[in-house]
Coordinates of C-alpha atoms and ligand atoms in Angstrom, one line a residue:
M240 CA 32.3 -5.9 -1.4
Q241 CA 29.8 -7.6 -3.6
A242 CA 31.6 -10.9 -3.3
S243 CA 30.5 -11.3 0.3
F244 CA 26.8 -11.3 -0.7
P245 CA 25.1 -14.7 -1.4
A246 CA 24.3 -15.5 -5.0
V247 CA 20.7 -14.7 -5.9
V248 CA 18.6 -16.4 -8.6
I249 CA 15.3 -16.0 -10.4
S250 CA 13.9 -19.5 -9.9
G251 CA 10.4 -19.2 -11.4
T252 CA 8.3 -17.0 -13.7
G253 CA 4.5 -17.1 -14.1
L254 CA 2.1 -15.5 -16.5
Y255 CA -1.6 -14.6 -16.3
R256 CA -3.0 -14.1 -19.8
P257 CA -6.5 -12.7 -20.0
P258 CA -9.3 -14.7 -21.8
H259 CA -10.1 -12.2 -24.6
V260 CA -8.2 -11.3 -27.7
I261 CA -8.8 -8.1 -29.7
T262 CA -7.3 -8.2 -33.2
N263 CA -6.3 -5.0 -34.9
A264 CA -9.2 -5.5 -37.4
E265 CA -11.7 -5.6 -34.5
L266 CA -10.1 -2.7 -32.8
V267 CA -10.1 -0.5 -35.9
A268 CA -13.7 -1.4 -36.7
A269 CA -14.8 -0.3 -33.2
F270 CA -12.7 2.9 -33.4
N271 CA -14.0 3.8 -36.8
A272 CA -17.6 3.2 -35.7
Y273 CA -16.9 5.5 -32.7
A274 CA -15.4 8.2 -35.0
D275 CA -18.5 8.0 -37.3
L276 CA -20.8 8.3 -34.3
Q277 CA -18.9 11.3 -33.0
N278 CA -18.8 13.0 -36.4
A279 CA -22.6 12.5 -36.9
E280 CA -23.3 13.9 -33.4
H281 CA -21.1 16.9 -34.1
A282 CA -22.0 17.3 -37.8
A283 CA -23.2 20.9 -37.4
A284 CA -20.0 22.1 -35.6
I285 CA -17.9 20.2 -38.1
A286 CA -19.7 21.9 -41.0
A287 CA -19.3 25.3 -39.4
G288 CA -15.6 24.7 -39.1
E289 CA -15.8 24.8 -35.3
R290 CA -14.6 21.2 -34.8
Q291 CA -12.3 18.9 -36.7
P292 CA -13.9 15.5 -37.7
L293 CA -12.3 12.4 -36.3
T294 CA -10.2 10.4 -38.8
H295 CA -10.4 6.7 -39.3
S296 CA -7.7 4.4 -37.9
S297 CA -6.0 1.7 -40.0
V298 CA -4.7 -1.8 -39.4
E299 CA -1.9 -1.2 -41.9
F300 CA -0.6 1.8 -39.9
I301 CA -0.8 0.0 -36.6
E302 CA 1.2 -3.0 -37.8
K303 CA 3.8 -0.9 -39.7
A304 CA 4.3 1.7 -37.0
S305 CA 4.4 -0.7 -34.0
G306 CA 4.5 -4.4 -34.9
I307 CA 1.4 -5.0 -32.8
K308 CA -1.1 -7.4 -34.3
Q309 CA -3.5 -8.1 -31.3
R310 CA -3.8 -7.7 -27.6
Y311 CA -5.4 -9.6 -24.7
V312 CA -7.9 -7.9 -22.5
I313 CA -9.9 -8.8 -19.4
D314 CA -13.1 -7.2 -20.7
K315 CA -13.6 -7.0 -24.5
A316 CA -17.2 -5.9 -24.8
G317 CA -16.8 -2.6 -23.1
V318 CA -13.7 -1.7 -25.1
L319 CA -15.3 -2.5 -28.4
D320 CA -18.6 -0.8 -27.7
P321 CA -18.5 2.4 -29.8
A322 CA -20.7 4.1 -27.3
R323 CA -18.3 3.3 -24.4
M324 CA -14.8 2.5 -25.5
Y325 CA -13.4 1.3 -22.2
P326 CA -13.6 -1.9 -20.2
R327 CA -16.5 -2.7 -17.8
F328 CA -15.5 -4.1 -14.5
E329 CA -18.0 -5.0 -11.7
P330 CA -17.1 -3.2 -8.5
R331 CA -16.3 -5.8 -5.8
P332 CA -17.1 -5.7 -2.1
D333 CA -14.1 -5.2 0.2
E334 CA -14.3 -8.8 1.4
Q335 CA -13.7 -10.1 -2.1
L336 CA -10.3 -10.5 -3.6
S337 CA -9.7 -7.4 -5.8
L338 CA -9.3 -7.9 -9.6
M339 CA -5.7 -6.8 -9.6
A340 CA -4.8 -9.2 -6.7
E341 CA -6.7 -12.0 -8.5
I342 CA -4.6 -11.9 -11.6
A343 CA -1.4 -11.4 -9.5
V344 CA -2.3 -14.5 -7.5
D345 CA -2.8 -16.5 -10.7
A346 CA 0.6 -15.5 -12.1
A347 CA 2.2 -16.0 -8.7
R348 CA 1.0 -19.5 -8.2
K349 CA 2.4 -20.5 -11.6
A350 CA 5.8 -18.9 -10.8
L351 CA 5.8 -20.6 -7.3
A352 CA 5.1 -24.0 -8.9
Q353 CA 8.0 -23.5 -11.4
A354 CA 10.3 -22.7 -8.5
G355 CA 9.1 -25.6 -6.4
K356 CA 7.8 -23.3 -3.7
T357 CA 4.5 -22.5 -1.9
G358 CA 3.2 -19.2 -0.7
A359 CA 4.4 -20.1 2.8
D360 CA 8.0 -20.0 1.5
V361 CA 7.6 -16.3 0.4
D362 CA 8.6 -13.6 2.9
A363 CA 8.3 -10.5 0.8
V364 CA 5.8 -9.5 -1.9
L365 CA 6.5 -6.6 -4.3
C366 CA 3.5 -5.6 -6.4
S367 CA 5.0 -3.3 -9.0
S368 CA 2.9 -2.0 -11.8
A369 CA 2.3 1.1 -13.9
N370 CA -1.1 1.6 -12.3
M371 CA -2.5 0.5 -8.9
Q372 CA -6.2 -0.4 -8.5
R373 CA -6.4 1.7 -5.3
A374 CA -4.4 3.8 -3.0
Y375 CA -4.4 1.5 0.0
P376 CA -4.2 -1.0 1.6
A377 CA -1.3 -2.0 -0.6
M378 CA -2.2 -4.6 -3.3
A379 CA 0.9 -6.5 -2.3
V380 CA -0.4 -7.1 1.2
E381 CA -3.7 -8.5 -0.2
I382 CA -1.7 -10.8 -2.5
Q383 CA 0.5 -11.8 0.5
Q384 CA -2.5 -12.8 2.5
A385 CA -4.2 -14.7 -0.5
L386 CA -1.0 -16.7 -1.0
G387 CA -0.4 -17.4 2.7
A388 CA 3.0 -15.6 2.5
G389 CA 4.8 -14.2 5.5
G390 CA 7.1 -11.2 6.0
Y391 CA 6.1 -8.0 4.3
G392 CA 4.6 -6.5 1.1
F393 CA 4.5 -3.2 -0.6
D394 CA 3.5 -1.6 -3.9
M395 CA 5.7 0.4 -6.2
N396 CA 5.2 2.1 -9.5
V397 CA 7.9 3.1 -12.0
A398 CA 5.6 2.9 -15.1
C399 CA 6.9 0.6 -17.8
S400 CA 10.1 -0.1 -15.7
S401 CA 8.1 -1.3 -12.7
A402 CA 9.2 -4.9 -13.1
T403 CA 13.0 -4.4 -13.5
F404 CA 13.0 -1.8 -10.7
A405 CA 11.2 -4.2 -8.4
L406 CA 13.6 -7.0 -9.4
E407 CA 16.5 -4.8 -8.1
Q408 CA 14.7 -4.3 -4.8
A409 CA 14.0 -8.0 -4.6
V410 CA 17.6 -9.0 -5.3
N411 CA 18.9 -6.5 -2.8
A412 CA 16.5 -7.7 -0.1
V413 CA 17.7 -11.3 -0.6
R414 CA 21.4 -10.3 -0.8
T415 CA 21.2 -8.3 2.4
G416 CA 19.1 -10.8 4.2
S417 CA 15.9 -8.8 4.8
A418 CA 14.1 -11.5 2.9
R419 CA 14.9 -15.0 1.7
C420 CA 12.3 -15.5 -1.0
V421 CA 10.7 -12.6 -2.8
L422 CA 7.6 -12.7 -5.1
V423 CA 7.5 -9.9 -7.6
V424 CA 4.2 -9.4 -9.4
N425 CA 3.3 -7.0 -12.2
P426 CA -0.4 -6.9 -12.8
E427 CA -0.9 -4.6 -15.7
I428 CA -4.6 -3.8 -16.3
T429 CA -3.6 -1.3 -19.0
S430 CA -7.0 -1.4 -20.7
A431 CA -8.4 0.8 -17.9
H432 CA -5.9 3.6 -18.4
L433 CA -5.6 3.5 -22.2
E434 CA -7.5 6.1 -24.1
W435 CA -9.3 3.8 -26.6
R436 CA -10.9 6.9 -28.2
D437 CA -7.6 8.4 -29.3
R438 CA -6.4 7.2 -32.8
D439 CA -2.7 8.0 -32.0
C440 CA -2.6 5.4 -29.2
H441 CA -5.7 3.2 -29.1
F442 CA -3.8 0.2 -30.4
I443 CA -0.9 0.3 -27.9
F444 CA -1.7 -1.6 -24.8
G445 CA -2.9 -5.1 -23.6
D446 CA -3.7 -6.6 -20.2
V447 CA -1.5 -9.2 -18.5
C448 CA 0.2 -10.1 -15.2
T449 CA 3.7 -11.5 -14.7
A450 CA 5.3 -13.0 -11.6
L451 CA 8.9 -13.8 -10.6
I452 CA 10.4 -15.7 -7.7
V453 CA 13.7 -14.3 -6.5
E454 CA 15.6 -16.2 -3.8
R455 CA 19.1 -17.2 -2.5
A456 CA 20.8 -19.7 -4.8
D457 CA 21.4 -22.0 -1.8
T458 CA 17.6 -22.3 -1.2
A459 CA 16.6 -22.8 -4.8
T460 CA 15.5 -26.2 -5.9
G461 CA 13.7 -25.4 -9.2
A462 CA 15.0 -26.9 -12.4
D463 CA 15.4 -23.6 -14.2
Q464 CA 17.6 -21.1 -12.3
W465 CA 19.0 -17.8 -13.5
E466 CA 21.7 -16.1 -11.4
V467 CA 21.4 -12.4 -11.2
L468 CA 24.8 -11.0 -12.1
G469 CA 23.8 -7.4 -11.7
T470 CA 21.0 -4.8 -11.9
Q471 CA 21.2 -1.2 -12.9
L472 CA 18.5 1.5 -12.9
V473 CA 18.4 5.0 -14.3
T474 CA 15.7 7.7 -14.5
Q475 CA 15.5 11.1 -16.3
F476 CA 12.5 13.3 -16.1
S477 CA 10.3 13.7 -19.2
S478 CA 6.6 14.5 -19.8
N479 CA 6.6 12.7 -23.1
I480 CA 4.7 9.8 -21.6
R481 CA 2.3 11.0 -19.0
N482 CA -1.0 10.4 -17.2
N483 CA -2.3 13.0 -14.8
F484 CA -4.9 10.8 -13.1
G485 CA -4.5 11.1 -9.3
F486 CA -6.1 11.7 -6.0
M487 CA -6.2 15.5 -6.4
N488 CA -8.4 15.4 -9.5
R489 CA -11.6 15.8 -7.5
A490 CA -10.2 18.8 -5.7
E491 CA -9.2 20.3 -9.0
D492 CA -12.8 20.1 -10.2
R493 CA -11.7 18.0 -13.2
D494 CA -13.9 16.3 -15.7
P495 CA -13.0 12.6 -15.4
N496 CA -13.0 12.5 -19.2
D497 CA -10.3 15.1 -19.5
R498 CA -7.8 13.8 -22.0
D499 CA -4.8 14.0 -19.7
L500 CA -6.4 11.7 -17.1
T501 CA -5.5 8.6 -19.1
F502 CA -2.3 7.6 -21.0
Y503 CA -0.9 10.1 -23.5
Q504 CA 2.4 10.4 -25.2
E505 CA 4.6 12.0 -27.8
G506 CA 5.4 8.6 -29.4
R507 CA 7.9 9.8 -31.9
K508 CA 9.9 11.8 -29.4
V509 CA 9.9 8.9 -27.0
F510 CA 11.2 6.7 -29.8
K511 CA 14.0 9.1 -30.6
D512 CA 15.0 9.8 -26.9
V513 CA 14.8 6.3 -25.5
V514 CA 16.6 4.2 -28.2
P515 CA 20.0 5.8 -27.6
M516 CA 19.4 5.9 -23.8
A517 CA 18.5 2.2 -23.6
A518 CA 21.4 1.1 -25.8
A519 CA 24.0 3.1 -23.8
H520 CA 22.5 1.9 -20.5
I521 CA 22.8 -1.7 -21.4
E522 CA 26.3 -1.2 -22.8
G523 CA 27.4 0.6 -19.6
H524 CA 25.9 -2.0 -17.3
L525 CA 27.5 -4.8 -19.2
A526 CA 30.9 -3.0 -19.2
K527 CA 30.7 -2.6 -15.4
L528 CA 30.3 -6.4 -15.2
G529 CA 33.2 -7.0 -17.6
L530 CA 30.9 -8.2 -20.3
E531 CA 30.3 -7.2 -24.0
P532 CA 26.9 -7.0 -25.7
T533 CA 28.1 -9.6 -28.3
Q534 CA 28.6 -12.1 -25.5
M535 CA 24.9 -12.0 -24.6
R536 CA 22.9 -14.9 -25.9
R537 CA 19.6 -13.0 -25.6
F538 CA 18.1 -9.6 -24.9
W539 CA 14.6 -9.7 -23.4
L540 CA 13.7 -6.1 -24.2
H541 CA 10.8 -3.9 -23.3
Q542 CA 7.9 -4.5 -25.7
A543 CA 6.6 -1.1 -27.0
N544 CA 7.7 -1.0 -30.6
Q545 CA 9.3 -3.5 -32.9
G546 CA 11.4 -0.8 -34.6
M547 CA 12.7 0.5 -31.3
N548 CA 14.0 -2.9 -30.3
Q549 CA 15.6 -3.3 -33.7
F550 CA 17.5 0.0 -33.3
V551 CA 18.6 -0.9 -29.8
I552 CA 20.0 -4.2 -30.9
R553 CA 21.7 -2.7 -34.0
K554 CA 23.4 -0.2 -31.7
L555 CA 24.5 -3.0 -29.3
V556 CA 25.6 -5.8 -31.6
G557 CA 25.5 -4.3 -35.0
G558 CA 23.1 -6.8 -36.5
E559 CA 19.4 -7.5 -37.0
A560 CA 17.2 -8.2 -34.0
G561 CA 16.1 -11.6 -35.0
S562 CA 14.0 -13.7 -32.5
E563 CA 17.2 -15.6 -31.6
I564 CA 18.7 -12.4 -30.2
A565 CA 15.8 -10.3 -29.1
P566 CA 12.5 -12.1 -29.2
L567 CA 9.3 -10.1 -29.8
I568 CA 6.1 -10.8 -28.0
L569 CA 4.4 -7.5 -28.7
D570 CA 2.8 -8.8 -31.9
E571 CA 0.7 -11.1 -29.7
Y572 CA 0.4 -9.2 -26.4
A573 CA 0.9 -5.5 -27.5
N574 CA 2.6 -3.2 -25.0
T575 CA 1.9 -4.6 -21.5
A576 CA 3.8 -1.8 -19.7
S577 CA 6.2 -3.3 -17.1
A578 CA 5.4 -6.9 -17.9
G579 CA 6.7 -6.9 -21.5
S580 CA 10.3 -7.8 -21.0
I581 CA 9.3 -10.4 -18.4
I582 CA 6.8 -12.0 -20.8
A583 CA 9.7 -12.2 -23.3
F584 CA 11.9 -13.8 -20.6
H585 CA 9.1 -16.2 -19.6
H586 CA 8.4 -17.5 -23.2
H587 CA 11.9 -17.3 -24.6
R588 CA 14.6 -18.8 -22.4
A589 CA 14.0 -22.6 -22.4
D590 CA 16.5 -23.1 -25.3
L591 CA 19.4 -21.5 -23.5
A592 CA 22.1 -23.7 -21.9
A593 CA 24.0 -23.5 -18.6
G594 CA 26.5 -20.6 -18.6
D595 CA 24.5 -18.6 -21.2
T596 CA 23.9 -15.0 -20.3
G597 CA 21.3 -12.4 -21.2
V598 CA 19.8 -9.0 -20.3
I599 CA 16.3 -8.2 -19.3
C600 CA 15.7 -4.5 -20.0
S601 CA 12.7 -2.2 -19.7
F602 CA 12.3 1.4 -20.9
G603 CA 9.4 3.7 -20.5
A604 CA 7.8 6.6 -18.7
G605 CA 9.8 8.7 -16.3
Y606 CA 11.9 8.2 -18.4
S607 CA 13.0 5.0 -16.6
I608 CA 15.4 2.3 -17.7
G609 CA 16.2 -0.9 -15.8
S610 CA 18.5 -3.7 -16.8
V611 CA 19.0 -7.1 -15.1
V612 CA 21.9 -9.3 -16.3
V613 CA 21.2 -13.0 -15.8
K614 CA 23.2 -16.2 -16.3
K615 CA 21.6 -19.7 -16.6
R616 CA 22.9 -22.1 -13.9
Ligands
COA844 C1 3.2 5.3 -31.1 C2 4.0 5.0 -32.4 C3 3.7 3.6 -32.8 C4 3.5 6.0 -33.5 O1 4.2 5.7 -34.6 P1 4.8 7.0 -35.4 O2 5.5 6.4 -36.7 O3 5.7 7.7 -34.5 O4 3.6 7.7 -35.9 P2 3.2 9.3 -35.6 O5 2.5 9.4 -34.3 O6 4.3 10.2 -35.9 O7 2.1 9.4 -36.8 C5 2.4 9.3 -38.2 C6 1.2 9.5 -39.0 O8 0.2 8.5 -38.8 C7 -1.0 9.0 -38.4 N1 -1.6 8.1 -37.5 C8 -1.5 8.0 -36.1 N2 -2.3 7.0 -35.6 C9 -2.9 6.4 -36.7 C10 -3.8 5.3 -36.8 N3 -4.2 4.7 -35.7 N4 -4.2 5.0 -38.0 C11 -3.8 5.6 -39.1 N5 -2.9 6.7 -39.1 C12 -2.5 7.1 -37.8 C13 -0.7 10.3 -37.8 O9 -1.8 11.2 -37.8 C14 0.4 10.8 -38.6 O10 -0.1 11.4 -39.8 P3 0.6 12.6 -40.5 O11 2.0 12.1 -40.9 O12 -0.3 12.9 -41.6 O13 0.7 13.7 -39.5 C15 5.5 5.2 -32.2 O14 5.8 6.5 -32.1 C16 6.0 4.5 -30.9 O15 5.8 3.3 -30.7 N6 6.8 5.2 -30.2 C17 7.4 4.7 -28.9 C18 6.5 4.9 -27.8 C19 6.8 4.2 -26.6 O16 7.8 3.4 -26.5 N7 6.1 4.5 -25.6 C20 6.2 3.9 -24.3 C21 4.9 3.6 -23.9 S1 4.9 2.8 -22.4

C-alpha cells in the first residue's frame, strides 16, 4: 500500500561544529600526564604489586586502530587538564536555553535555511541522541519553542543509531499525515560521557550536532532534495557497548566515578559482530527495494572506525571503500555517535546528480542498525 503515501524528502541538513579541536598529539600528551600523575600518587601500591601502573597511550595506535586524527569539543581545557580529564560546563538557570538545545538550534537554523523554511513551518521536532542532558522536560520541546515551531516534540535515544531511527519516525509521520515538516536534531555532547581516563577508548568521541528537515515532496522548495525510498531498522541486544549511568544510580549508592557510569565497550567484539550485521542489513534493505549495492553511488556510513567501513563496503560491492563510495569524516570529527553518518551525508552529497541513489546507515550500541535509502531529485 506504500504507493498511496505521499513522497517524502530530506530537504535540508545543518551542522553545528564546536569551536575547539583536540589533536591526537594533544590528547595523548594529556592522557600520559594523567597516567604519570596517577602512577606517582600510587607508587607505593604499584611497588608492592597491589596495583598495576597505567600505560601510556600513543598517537600511532589511535590512527592505525581507528583512523581518527582529531576531534571537536565544546570545552577543551577541562578535557586536557590531567587533574580533571572531563569537560567543564557552567550550570545554567532554568530560564536560559540549555546547552544541548543551543547547539541543536544552531544546527536546525542551518538546515531550515537550506530547505528554505523557517521554524514556523516545522510541526514536529525529534531530538534524538545517544545521551540527553536531562530527564525532562524533553529537549525537543525546548528546541521547538526556541525555533517558534508548532505541533509536538519528543526525545528519543537509540545510541549511535539515534539519527537514522529518528529519520524513520519523521518519514512515517509525514507519510501518514501526523506532521507536514519534521525537524530531526542529533546533539551529541559525547565529551561528557566519554571516559577520557581510559586508554582503550579516550580517543574515540567528539562533540557535534546535526539537523535534518523531512517534509512532503509537494511542499519542498529547497534546491537540494533527497527522496526517501525506504527506511529499515533492526536491533539485537548486546552489552558490548554500554553505559550504566541512570536515574537509579543514587539509590544504588554508587560512586559517580564508577567506571561503568560512562561509556565502555569491547571494541574488538563490536567490530567483529557489527561488520557482518551492517553489510547484511544494507543488502537486505536494498533487495526489498529491488536495488543492488553496486547501483548505489554512495554509502554514508556510521563513523566509528575506518577499518569497519572498509570491511562493510568490501562485503557490499567487493572493492575498496574510497571516498567516492564511502566518504570518511571520522579522521576530522572522530566518532560523533548518531551524528556520524549524517555529517558524511551533509559534507559529501553535492557532487551527486539527479537520479543518483545512496544509503545512510548507522550502527552502534544496542546493537542497533538503521538504513535510509535516498535518491537525489
Ligand atoms: C576501539 C578500537 C579502535 C580498538 O582497536 P583494536 O585494534 O580492537 O584494539 P584492542 O582494544 O584490541 O587493543 C590492541 C592493543 O592495543 C593496546 N591499546 C589500546 N588502547 C591503546 C592506546 N590508546 N594506545 C596504545 N595502545 C593501546 C591494547 O592494550 C592492546 O594491547 P595488547 O595487544 O598488548 O593487549 C576498535 O576495536 C574499534 O573501533 N572497534 C569498533 C568499536 C565501535 O564501533 N564502537 C561503537 C562505538 S559507538
